Short mmCIF file of C-alpha atoms and ligand atoms in Angstrom, two decimals:
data_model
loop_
_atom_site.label_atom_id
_atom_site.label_comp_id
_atom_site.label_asym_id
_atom_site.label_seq_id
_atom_site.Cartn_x
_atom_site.Cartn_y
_atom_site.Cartn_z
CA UNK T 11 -20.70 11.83 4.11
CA UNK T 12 -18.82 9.05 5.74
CA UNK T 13 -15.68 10.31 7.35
CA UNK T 14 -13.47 7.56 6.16
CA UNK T 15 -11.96 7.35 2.68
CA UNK T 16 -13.24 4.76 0.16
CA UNK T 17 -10.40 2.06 0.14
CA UNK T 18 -10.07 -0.34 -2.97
CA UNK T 19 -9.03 -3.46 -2.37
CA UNK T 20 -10.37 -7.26 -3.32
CA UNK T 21 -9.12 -10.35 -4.34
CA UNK T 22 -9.13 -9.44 -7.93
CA UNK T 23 -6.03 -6.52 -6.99
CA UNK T 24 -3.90 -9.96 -6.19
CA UNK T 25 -4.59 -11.19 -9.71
CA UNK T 26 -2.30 -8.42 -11.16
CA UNK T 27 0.55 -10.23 -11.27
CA UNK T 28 3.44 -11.26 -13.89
CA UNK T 29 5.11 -13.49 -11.91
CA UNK T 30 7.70 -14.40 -9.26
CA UNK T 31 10.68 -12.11 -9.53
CA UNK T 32 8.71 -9.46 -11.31
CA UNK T 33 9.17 -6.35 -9.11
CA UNK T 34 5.72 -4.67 -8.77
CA UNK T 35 4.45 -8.39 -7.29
CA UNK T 36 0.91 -8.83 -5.18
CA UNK T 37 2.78 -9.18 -1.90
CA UNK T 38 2.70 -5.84 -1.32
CA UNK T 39 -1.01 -6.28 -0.64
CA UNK T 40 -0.42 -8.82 2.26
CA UNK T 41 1.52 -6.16 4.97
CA UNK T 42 -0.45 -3.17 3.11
CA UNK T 43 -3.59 -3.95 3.68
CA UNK T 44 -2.84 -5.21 6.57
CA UNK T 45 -1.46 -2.24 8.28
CA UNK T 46 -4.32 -0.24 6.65
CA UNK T 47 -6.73 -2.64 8.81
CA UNK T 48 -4.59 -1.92 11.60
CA UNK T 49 -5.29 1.20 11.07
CA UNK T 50 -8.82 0.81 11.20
CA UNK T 51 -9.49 1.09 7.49
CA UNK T 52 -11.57 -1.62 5.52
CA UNK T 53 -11.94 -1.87 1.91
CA UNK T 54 -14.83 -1.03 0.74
CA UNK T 55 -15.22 -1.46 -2.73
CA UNK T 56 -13.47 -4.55 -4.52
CA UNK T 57 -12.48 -4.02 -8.16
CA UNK T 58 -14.12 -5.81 -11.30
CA UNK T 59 -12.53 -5.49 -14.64
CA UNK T 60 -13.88 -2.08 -16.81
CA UNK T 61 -15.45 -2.89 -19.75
CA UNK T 62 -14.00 -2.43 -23.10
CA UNK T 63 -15.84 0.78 -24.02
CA UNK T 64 -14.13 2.14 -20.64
CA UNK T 65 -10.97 1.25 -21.71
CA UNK T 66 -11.52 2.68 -24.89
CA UNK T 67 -11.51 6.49 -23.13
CA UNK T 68 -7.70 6.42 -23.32
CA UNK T 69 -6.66 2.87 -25.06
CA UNK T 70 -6.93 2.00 -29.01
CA UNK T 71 -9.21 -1.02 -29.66
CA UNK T 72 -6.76 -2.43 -31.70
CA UNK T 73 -4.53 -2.73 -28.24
CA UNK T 74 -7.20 -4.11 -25.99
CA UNK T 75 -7.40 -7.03 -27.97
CA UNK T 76 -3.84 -7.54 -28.26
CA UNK T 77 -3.79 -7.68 -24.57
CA UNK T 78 -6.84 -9.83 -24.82
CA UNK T 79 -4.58 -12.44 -27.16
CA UNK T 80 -1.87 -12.55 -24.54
CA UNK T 81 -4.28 -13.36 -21.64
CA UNK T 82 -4.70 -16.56 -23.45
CA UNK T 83 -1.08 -17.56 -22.63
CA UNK T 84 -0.22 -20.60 -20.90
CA UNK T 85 3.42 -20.95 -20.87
CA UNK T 86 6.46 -20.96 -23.10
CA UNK T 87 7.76 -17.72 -24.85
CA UNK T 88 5.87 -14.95 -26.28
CA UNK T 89 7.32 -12.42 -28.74
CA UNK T 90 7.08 -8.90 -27.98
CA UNK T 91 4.22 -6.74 -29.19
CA UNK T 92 2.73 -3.36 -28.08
CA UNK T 93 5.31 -3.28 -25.23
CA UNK T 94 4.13 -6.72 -23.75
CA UNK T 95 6.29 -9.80 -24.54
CA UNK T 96 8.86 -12.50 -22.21
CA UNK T 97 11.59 -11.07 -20.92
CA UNK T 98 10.42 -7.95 -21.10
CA UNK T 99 8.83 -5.23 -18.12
CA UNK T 100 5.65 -6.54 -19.24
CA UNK T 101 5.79 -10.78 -19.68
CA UNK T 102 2.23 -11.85 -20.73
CA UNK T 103 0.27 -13.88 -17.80
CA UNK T 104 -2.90 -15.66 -17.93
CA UNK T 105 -5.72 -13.21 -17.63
CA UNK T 106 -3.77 -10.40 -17.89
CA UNK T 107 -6.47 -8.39 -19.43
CA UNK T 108 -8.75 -9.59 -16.98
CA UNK T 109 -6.72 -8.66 -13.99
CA UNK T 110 -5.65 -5.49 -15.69
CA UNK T 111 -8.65 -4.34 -16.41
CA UNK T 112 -9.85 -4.36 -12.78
CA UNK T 113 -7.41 -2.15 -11.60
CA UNK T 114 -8.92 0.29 -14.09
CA UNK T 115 -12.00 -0.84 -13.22
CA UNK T 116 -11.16 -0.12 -9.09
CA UNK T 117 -10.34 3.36 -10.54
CA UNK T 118 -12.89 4.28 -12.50
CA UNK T 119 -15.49 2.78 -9.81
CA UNK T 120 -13.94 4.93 -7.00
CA UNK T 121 -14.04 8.12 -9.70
CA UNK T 122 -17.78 7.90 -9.91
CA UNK T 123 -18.35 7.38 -5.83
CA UNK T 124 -16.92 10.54 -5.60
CA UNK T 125 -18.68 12.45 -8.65
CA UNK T 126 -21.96 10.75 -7.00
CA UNK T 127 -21.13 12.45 -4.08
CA UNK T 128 -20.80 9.44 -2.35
CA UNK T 129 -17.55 10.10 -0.82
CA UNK T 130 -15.30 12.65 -0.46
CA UNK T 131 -12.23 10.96 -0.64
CA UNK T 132 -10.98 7.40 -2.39
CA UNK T 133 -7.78 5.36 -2.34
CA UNK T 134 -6.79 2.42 -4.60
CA UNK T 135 -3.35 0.94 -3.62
CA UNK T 136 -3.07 -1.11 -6.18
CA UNK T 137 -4.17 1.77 -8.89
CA UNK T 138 -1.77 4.22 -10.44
CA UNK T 139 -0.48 2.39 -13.66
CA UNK T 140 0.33 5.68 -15.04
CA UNK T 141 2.54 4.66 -17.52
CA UNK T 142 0.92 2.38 -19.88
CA UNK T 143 0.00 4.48 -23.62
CA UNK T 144 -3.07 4.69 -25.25
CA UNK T 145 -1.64 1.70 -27.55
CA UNK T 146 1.09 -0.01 -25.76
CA UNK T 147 2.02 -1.15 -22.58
CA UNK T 148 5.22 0.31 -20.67
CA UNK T 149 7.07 0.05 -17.29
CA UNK T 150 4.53 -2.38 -15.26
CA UNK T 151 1.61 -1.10 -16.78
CA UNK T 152 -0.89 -2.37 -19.05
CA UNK T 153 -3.95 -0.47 -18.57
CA UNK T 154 -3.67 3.00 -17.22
CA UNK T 155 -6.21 3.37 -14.63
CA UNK T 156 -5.41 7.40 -13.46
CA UNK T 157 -5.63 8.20 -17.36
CA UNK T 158 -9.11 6.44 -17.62
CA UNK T 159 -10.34 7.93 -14.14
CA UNK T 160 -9.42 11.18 -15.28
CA UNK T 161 -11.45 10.30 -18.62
CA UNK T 162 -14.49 9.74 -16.40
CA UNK T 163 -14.27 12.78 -14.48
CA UNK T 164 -13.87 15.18 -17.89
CA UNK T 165 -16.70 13.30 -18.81
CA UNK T 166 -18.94 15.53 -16.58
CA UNK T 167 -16.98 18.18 -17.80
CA UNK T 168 -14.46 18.76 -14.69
CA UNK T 169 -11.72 20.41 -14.71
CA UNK T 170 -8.47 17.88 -13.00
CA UNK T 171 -5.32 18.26 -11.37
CA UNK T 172 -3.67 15.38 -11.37
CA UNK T 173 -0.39 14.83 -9.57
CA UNK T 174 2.16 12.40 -10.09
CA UNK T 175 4.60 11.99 -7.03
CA UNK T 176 6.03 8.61 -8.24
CA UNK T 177 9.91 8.30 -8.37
CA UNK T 178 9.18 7.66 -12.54
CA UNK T 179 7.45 10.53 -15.05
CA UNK T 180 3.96 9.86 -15.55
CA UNK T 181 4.40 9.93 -19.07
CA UNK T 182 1.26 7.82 -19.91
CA UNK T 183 -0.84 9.91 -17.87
CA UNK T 184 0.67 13.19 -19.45
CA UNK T 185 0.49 11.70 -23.13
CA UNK T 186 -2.86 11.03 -23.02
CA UNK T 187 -4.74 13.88 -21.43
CA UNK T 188 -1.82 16.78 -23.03
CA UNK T 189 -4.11 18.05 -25.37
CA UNK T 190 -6.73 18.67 -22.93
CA UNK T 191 -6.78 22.31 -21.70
CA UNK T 192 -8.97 21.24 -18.88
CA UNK T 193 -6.29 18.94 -17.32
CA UNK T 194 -3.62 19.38 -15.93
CA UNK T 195 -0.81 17.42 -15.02
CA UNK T 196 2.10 18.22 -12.60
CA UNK T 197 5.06 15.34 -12.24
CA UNK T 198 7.58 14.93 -9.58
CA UNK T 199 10.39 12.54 -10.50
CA UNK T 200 13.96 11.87 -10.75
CA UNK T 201 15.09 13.10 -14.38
CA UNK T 202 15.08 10.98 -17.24
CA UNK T 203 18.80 11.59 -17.85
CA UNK T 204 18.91 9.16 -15.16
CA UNK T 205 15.46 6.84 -15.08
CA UNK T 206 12.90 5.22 -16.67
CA UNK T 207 10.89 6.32 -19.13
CA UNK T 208 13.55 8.77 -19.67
CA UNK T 209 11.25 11.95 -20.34
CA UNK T 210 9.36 14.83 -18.00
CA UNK T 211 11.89 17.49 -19.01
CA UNK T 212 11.08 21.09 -17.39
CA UNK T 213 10.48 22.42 -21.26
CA UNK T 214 8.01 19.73 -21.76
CA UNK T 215 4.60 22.05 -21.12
CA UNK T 216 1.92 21.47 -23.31
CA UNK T 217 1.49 23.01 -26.13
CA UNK T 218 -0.98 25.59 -28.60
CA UNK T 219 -4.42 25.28 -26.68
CA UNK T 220 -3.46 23.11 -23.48
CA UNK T 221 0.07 24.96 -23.03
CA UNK T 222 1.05 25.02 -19.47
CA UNK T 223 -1.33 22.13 -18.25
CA UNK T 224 1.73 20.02 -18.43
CA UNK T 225 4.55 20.18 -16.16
CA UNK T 226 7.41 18.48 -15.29
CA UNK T 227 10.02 18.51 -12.29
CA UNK T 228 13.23 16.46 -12.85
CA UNK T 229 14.80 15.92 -9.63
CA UNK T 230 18.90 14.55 -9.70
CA UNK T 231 19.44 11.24 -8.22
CA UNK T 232 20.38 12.00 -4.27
CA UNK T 233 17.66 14.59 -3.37
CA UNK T 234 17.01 14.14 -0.34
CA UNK T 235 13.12 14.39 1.52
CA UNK T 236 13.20 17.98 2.61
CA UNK T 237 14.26 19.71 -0.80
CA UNK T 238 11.83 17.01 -2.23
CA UNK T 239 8.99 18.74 -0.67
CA UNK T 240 10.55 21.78 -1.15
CA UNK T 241 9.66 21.63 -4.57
CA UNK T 242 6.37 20.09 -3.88
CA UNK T 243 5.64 22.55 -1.67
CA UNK T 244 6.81 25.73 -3.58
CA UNK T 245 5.04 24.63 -7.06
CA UNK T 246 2.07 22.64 -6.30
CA UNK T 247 -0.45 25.09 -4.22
CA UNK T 248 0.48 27.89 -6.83
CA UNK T 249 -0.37 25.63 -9.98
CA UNK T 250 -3.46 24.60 -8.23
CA UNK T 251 -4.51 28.24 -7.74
CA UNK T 252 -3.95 29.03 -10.98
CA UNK T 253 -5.63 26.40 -12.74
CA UNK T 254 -8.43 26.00 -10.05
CA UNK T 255 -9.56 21.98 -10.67
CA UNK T 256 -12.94 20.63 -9.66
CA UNK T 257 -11.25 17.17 -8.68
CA UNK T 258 -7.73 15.74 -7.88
CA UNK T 259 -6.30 12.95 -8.73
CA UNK T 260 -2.98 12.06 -7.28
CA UNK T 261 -0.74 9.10 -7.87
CA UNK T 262 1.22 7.79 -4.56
CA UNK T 263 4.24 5.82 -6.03
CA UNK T 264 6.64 5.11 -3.18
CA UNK T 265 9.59 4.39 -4.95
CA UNK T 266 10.97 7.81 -4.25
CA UNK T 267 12.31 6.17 -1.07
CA UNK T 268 15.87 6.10 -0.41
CA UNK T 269 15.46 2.13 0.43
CA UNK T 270 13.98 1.54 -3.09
CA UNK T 271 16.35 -0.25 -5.17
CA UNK T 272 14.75 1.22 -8.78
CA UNK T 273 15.73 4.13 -8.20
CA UNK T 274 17.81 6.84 -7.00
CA UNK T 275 16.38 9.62 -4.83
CA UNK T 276 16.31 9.66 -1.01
CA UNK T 277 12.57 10.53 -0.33
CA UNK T 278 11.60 9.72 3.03
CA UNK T 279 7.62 8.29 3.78
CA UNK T 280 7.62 11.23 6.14
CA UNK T 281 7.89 13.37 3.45
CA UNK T 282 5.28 11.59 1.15
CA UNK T 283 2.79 11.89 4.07
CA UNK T 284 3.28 15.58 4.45
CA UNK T 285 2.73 15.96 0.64
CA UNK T 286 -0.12 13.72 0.86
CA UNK T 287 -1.50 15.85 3.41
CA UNK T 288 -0.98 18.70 1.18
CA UNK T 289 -2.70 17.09 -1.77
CA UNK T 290 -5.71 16.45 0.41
CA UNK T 291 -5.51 20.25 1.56
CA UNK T 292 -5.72 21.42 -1.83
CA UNK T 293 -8.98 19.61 -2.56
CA UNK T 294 -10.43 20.70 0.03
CA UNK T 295 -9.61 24.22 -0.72
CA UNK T 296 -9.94 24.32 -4.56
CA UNK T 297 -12.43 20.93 -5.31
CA UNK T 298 -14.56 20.54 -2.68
CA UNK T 299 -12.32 18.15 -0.96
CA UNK T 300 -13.30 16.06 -4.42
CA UNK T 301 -10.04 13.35 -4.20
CA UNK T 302 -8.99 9.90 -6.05
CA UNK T 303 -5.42 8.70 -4.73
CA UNK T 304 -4.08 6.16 -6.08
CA UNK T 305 -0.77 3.59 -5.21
CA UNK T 306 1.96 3.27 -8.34
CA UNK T 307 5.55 2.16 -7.80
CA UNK T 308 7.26 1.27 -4.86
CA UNK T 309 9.71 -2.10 -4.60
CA UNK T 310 10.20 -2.21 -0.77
CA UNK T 311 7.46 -3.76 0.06
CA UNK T 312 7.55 -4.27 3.72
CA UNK T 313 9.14 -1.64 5.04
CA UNK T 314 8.22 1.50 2.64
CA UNK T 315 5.12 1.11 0.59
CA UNK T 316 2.79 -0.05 3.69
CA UNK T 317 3.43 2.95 5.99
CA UNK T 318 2.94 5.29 2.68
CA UNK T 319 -0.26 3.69 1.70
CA UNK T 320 -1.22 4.49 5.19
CA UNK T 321 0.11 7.81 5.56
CA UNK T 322 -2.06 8.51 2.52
CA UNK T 323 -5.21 6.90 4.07
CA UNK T 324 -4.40 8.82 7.30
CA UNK T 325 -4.15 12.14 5.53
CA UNK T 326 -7.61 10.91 3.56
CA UNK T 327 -9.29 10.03 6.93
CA UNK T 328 -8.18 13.25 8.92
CA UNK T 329 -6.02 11.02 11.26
CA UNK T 330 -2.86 12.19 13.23
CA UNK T 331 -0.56 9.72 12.47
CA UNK T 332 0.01 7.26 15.17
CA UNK T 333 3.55 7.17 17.04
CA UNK T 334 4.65 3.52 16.42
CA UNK T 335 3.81 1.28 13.97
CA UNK T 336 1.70 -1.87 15.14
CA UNK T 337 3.82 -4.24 17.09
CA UNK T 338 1.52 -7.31 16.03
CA UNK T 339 1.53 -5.99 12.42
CA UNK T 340 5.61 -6.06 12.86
CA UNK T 341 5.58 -9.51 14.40
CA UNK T 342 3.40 -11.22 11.40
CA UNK T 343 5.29 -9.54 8.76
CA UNK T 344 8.91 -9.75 9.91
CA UNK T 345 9.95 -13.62 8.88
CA UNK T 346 8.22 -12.72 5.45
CA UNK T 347 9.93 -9.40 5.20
CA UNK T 348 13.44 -10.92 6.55
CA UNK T 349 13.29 -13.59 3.40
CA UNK T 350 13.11 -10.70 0.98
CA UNK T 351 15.79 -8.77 2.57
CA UNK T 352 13.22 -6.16 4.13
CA UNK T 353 13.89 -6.48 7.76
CA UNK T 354 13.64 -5.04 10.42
CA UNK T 355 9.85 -3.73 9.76
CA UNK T 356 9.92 -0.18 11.11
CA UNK T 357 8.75 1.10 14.33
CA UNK T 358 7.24 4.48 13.76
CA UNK T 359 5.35 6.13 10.67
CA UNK T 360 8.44 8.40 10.49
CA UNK T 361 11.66 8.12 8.83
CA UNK T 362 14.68 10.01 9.99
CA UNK T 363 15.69 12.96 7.36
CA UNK T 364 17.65 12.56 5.23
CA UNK T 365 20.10 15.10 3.52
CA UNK T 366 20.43 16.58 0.47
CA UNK T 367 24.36 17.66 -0.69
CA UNK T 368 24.39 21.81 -1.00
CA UNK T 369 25.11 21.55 -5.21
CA UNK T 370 22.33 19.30 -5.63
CA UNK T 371 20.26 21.41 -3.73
CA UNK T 372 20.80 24.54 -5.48
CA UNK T 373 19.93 22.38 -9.19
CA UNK T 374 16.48 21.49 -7.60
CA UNK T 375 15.95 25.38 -6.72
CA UNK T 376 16.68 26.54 -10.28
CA UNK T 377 14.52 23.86 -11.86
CA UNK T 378 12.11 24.86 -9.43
CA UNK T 379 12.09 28.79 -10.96
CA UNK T 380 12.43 27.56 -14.41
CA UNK T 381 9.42 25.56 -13.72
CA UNK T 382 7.69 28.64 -12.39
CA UNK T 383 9.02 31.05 -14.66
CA UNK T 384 8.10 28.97 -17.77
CA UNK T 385 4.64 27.60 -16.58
CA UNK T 386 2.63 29.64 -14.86
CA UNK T 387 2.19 32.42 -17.19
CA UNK T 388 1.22 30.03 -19.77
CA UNK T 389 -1.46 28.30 -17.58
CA UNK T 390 -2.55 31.44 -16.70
CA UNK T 391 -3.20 32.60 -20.15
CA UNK T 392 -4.78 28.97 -20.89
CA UNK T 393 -7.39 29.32 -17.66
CA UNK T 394 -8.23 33.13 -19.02
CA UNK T 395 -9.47 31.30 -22.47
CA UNK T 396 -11.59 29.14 -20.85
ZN1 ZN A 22 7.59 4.30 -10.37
ZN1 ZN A 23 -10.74 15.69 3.71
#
């Protein structure tokens, strides 16, 4: 087994790409990767587009070839349909179905190195398009690569966790795998009362035969990085007991970050490596190490989302993390980074913590035990019946 993580990256991940202004642009690939390398990580597998009976595991055929028609456009206006039209979260590019099928494809490639037993562990930055529907695109997201991965695995008939620690519900993810006992799905986000897609309520669990293999936990805008992985840390190694998965598949969206301007919570990347870390643990101990991680959100793209793509690769590789950030990767990234507003790049892997107020504190505990106290007997009861 080689001890480094598959990484997925090639030029095709640039192609995915609606456009200057859009916020989820290509750049992020430039000081990413970059640092990765830095790192000593090299990607190893370069994505090609699925093919359409792959996309057809979670996506109606009726919506691949709308996507198909809007890959044909040039310029000029386009009017909305199935979630993809100008103006909208999801403008219509040229080769948009090409490009977005390749992230699915990077996915679903990486999914069957590991059930090959080629690799142990996998990351795909630019993977994680967990919000895009079976028949419509939605919030970035056209194909949705973790749904179709996950697809793959149940395939061979394993059982998956997948986790979801992107500031937004992974409601495409959820939606299309809820009815599947032998899934389940466990979301971290800030509530919907206050974001995007405006769902992944704590009563939201799955229901008759799959009931508990979905869970949700709304966080309020302002929680800060330690009660973040408080809740992480007090729900996820207890669900993953109970449900026992033969894979993971985790989604790394960085826009938790109290520098992201989506969004509203004050994650640090210090806490998203320590959960990544934990993620990793938990395959280990319940999947036989058996791991996909994937990128998602994140809208700082200089100074957040290439230290947690790393933090994530360093957890995947069984590397401390270094003490200070490269100074050459901070000296070819910093005029870049200054034009975007993203400067200085930061010196260390770490952020300082950042505090949580006492009341909101106390609302993340008591979603925490109603998460608990409505979930886990359920799951339970579902894993007995299998
Ligand atoms: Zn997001
Ligand atoms: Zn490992």
């Amino acid at each position: 087994m080689p001890d480094q993580p598959l990484l997925v990256f090639g030029p095709r991940s640039l192609d995915y790409d609606f456009g200057p202004g859009h916020p989820l642009t290509p750049r992020r690939f430039g000081p990413g990767i970059d640092l990765l390398r830095a790192l000593g990580a090299e990607p190893g597998l370069a994505p090609e587009p699925a093919s359409d009976d792959e996309l057809l595991m979670a996506h109606t055929k009726s919506y691949v070839d709308v996507v198909k028609r809007f890959s044909e456009f040039d310029h000029g206006w386009m009017e909305a349909e199935a979630g993809i039209g100008s103006g909208g979260d999801d403008p219509p590019f040229h080769g948009m179905h090409d490009a977005a099928a390749a992230v699915a494809g990077g996915s679903l490639r990486a999914m069957e190195a590991i059930l090959a037993g080629e690799v142990d562990h996998a990351l795909h930055p630019g993977g994680g398009l967990h919000h895009a529907m079976p028949a419509r695109a939605s919030g970035f997201c056209i194909y949705n690569d973790p749904a179709l991965a996950i697809a793959r695995a149940r395939r061979d008939g394993l059982r998956v966790l997948y986790v979801d620690l992107d500031v937004h519900h992974g409601d495409g993810v959820e939606a299309i795998h809820a009815a599947d006992p032998a899934v389940l799905t466990v979301s971290f986000h800030e509530s919907g009362r206050y974001l995007f897609p405006g769902t992944g309520f704590v009563e939201d669990v799955g229901e008759g035969a799959a009931a508990g293999t979905v869970v949700n936990v709304p966080l309020p805008p302002e929680t800060g990085d330690e009660v973040w992985l408080g809740a992480v840390n007090a729900l996820l190694p207890e669900l993953a007991a109970t449900f026992r998965p033969d894979i993971v598949v985790s989604q790394h969206g960085a826009d938790s970050h109290l520098w992201d301007p989506l969004a509203h919570l004050q994650n640090t990347v210090t806490a998203m490596g320590t959960a990544a870390r934990l993620v990793h643990d938990l395959a280990h101990e319940h999947a036989g190490g058996r791991w996909l991680a994937t990128g998602g959100g994140g809208y700082d793209v200089y100074r957040v989302v290439p230290r947690s793509w790393s933090l994530v690769w360093l957890a995947a590789a069984h590397r401390d993390i270094p003490d200070e950030t490269p100074a050459e990767w901070r000296d070819r990234w910093a005029e870049e980074a200054a034009r975007y507003g993203q400067a200085p790049l930061p010196a260390t892997f770490d952020d300082p913590p950042t505090p949580t107020d006492p009341a909101t504190a106390r609302a993340v505990d008591r979603t925490v035990e109603t998460v608990r106290s409505t979930v886990l007997s359920l799951l339970a009861a579902t894993v007995g019946r299998r």
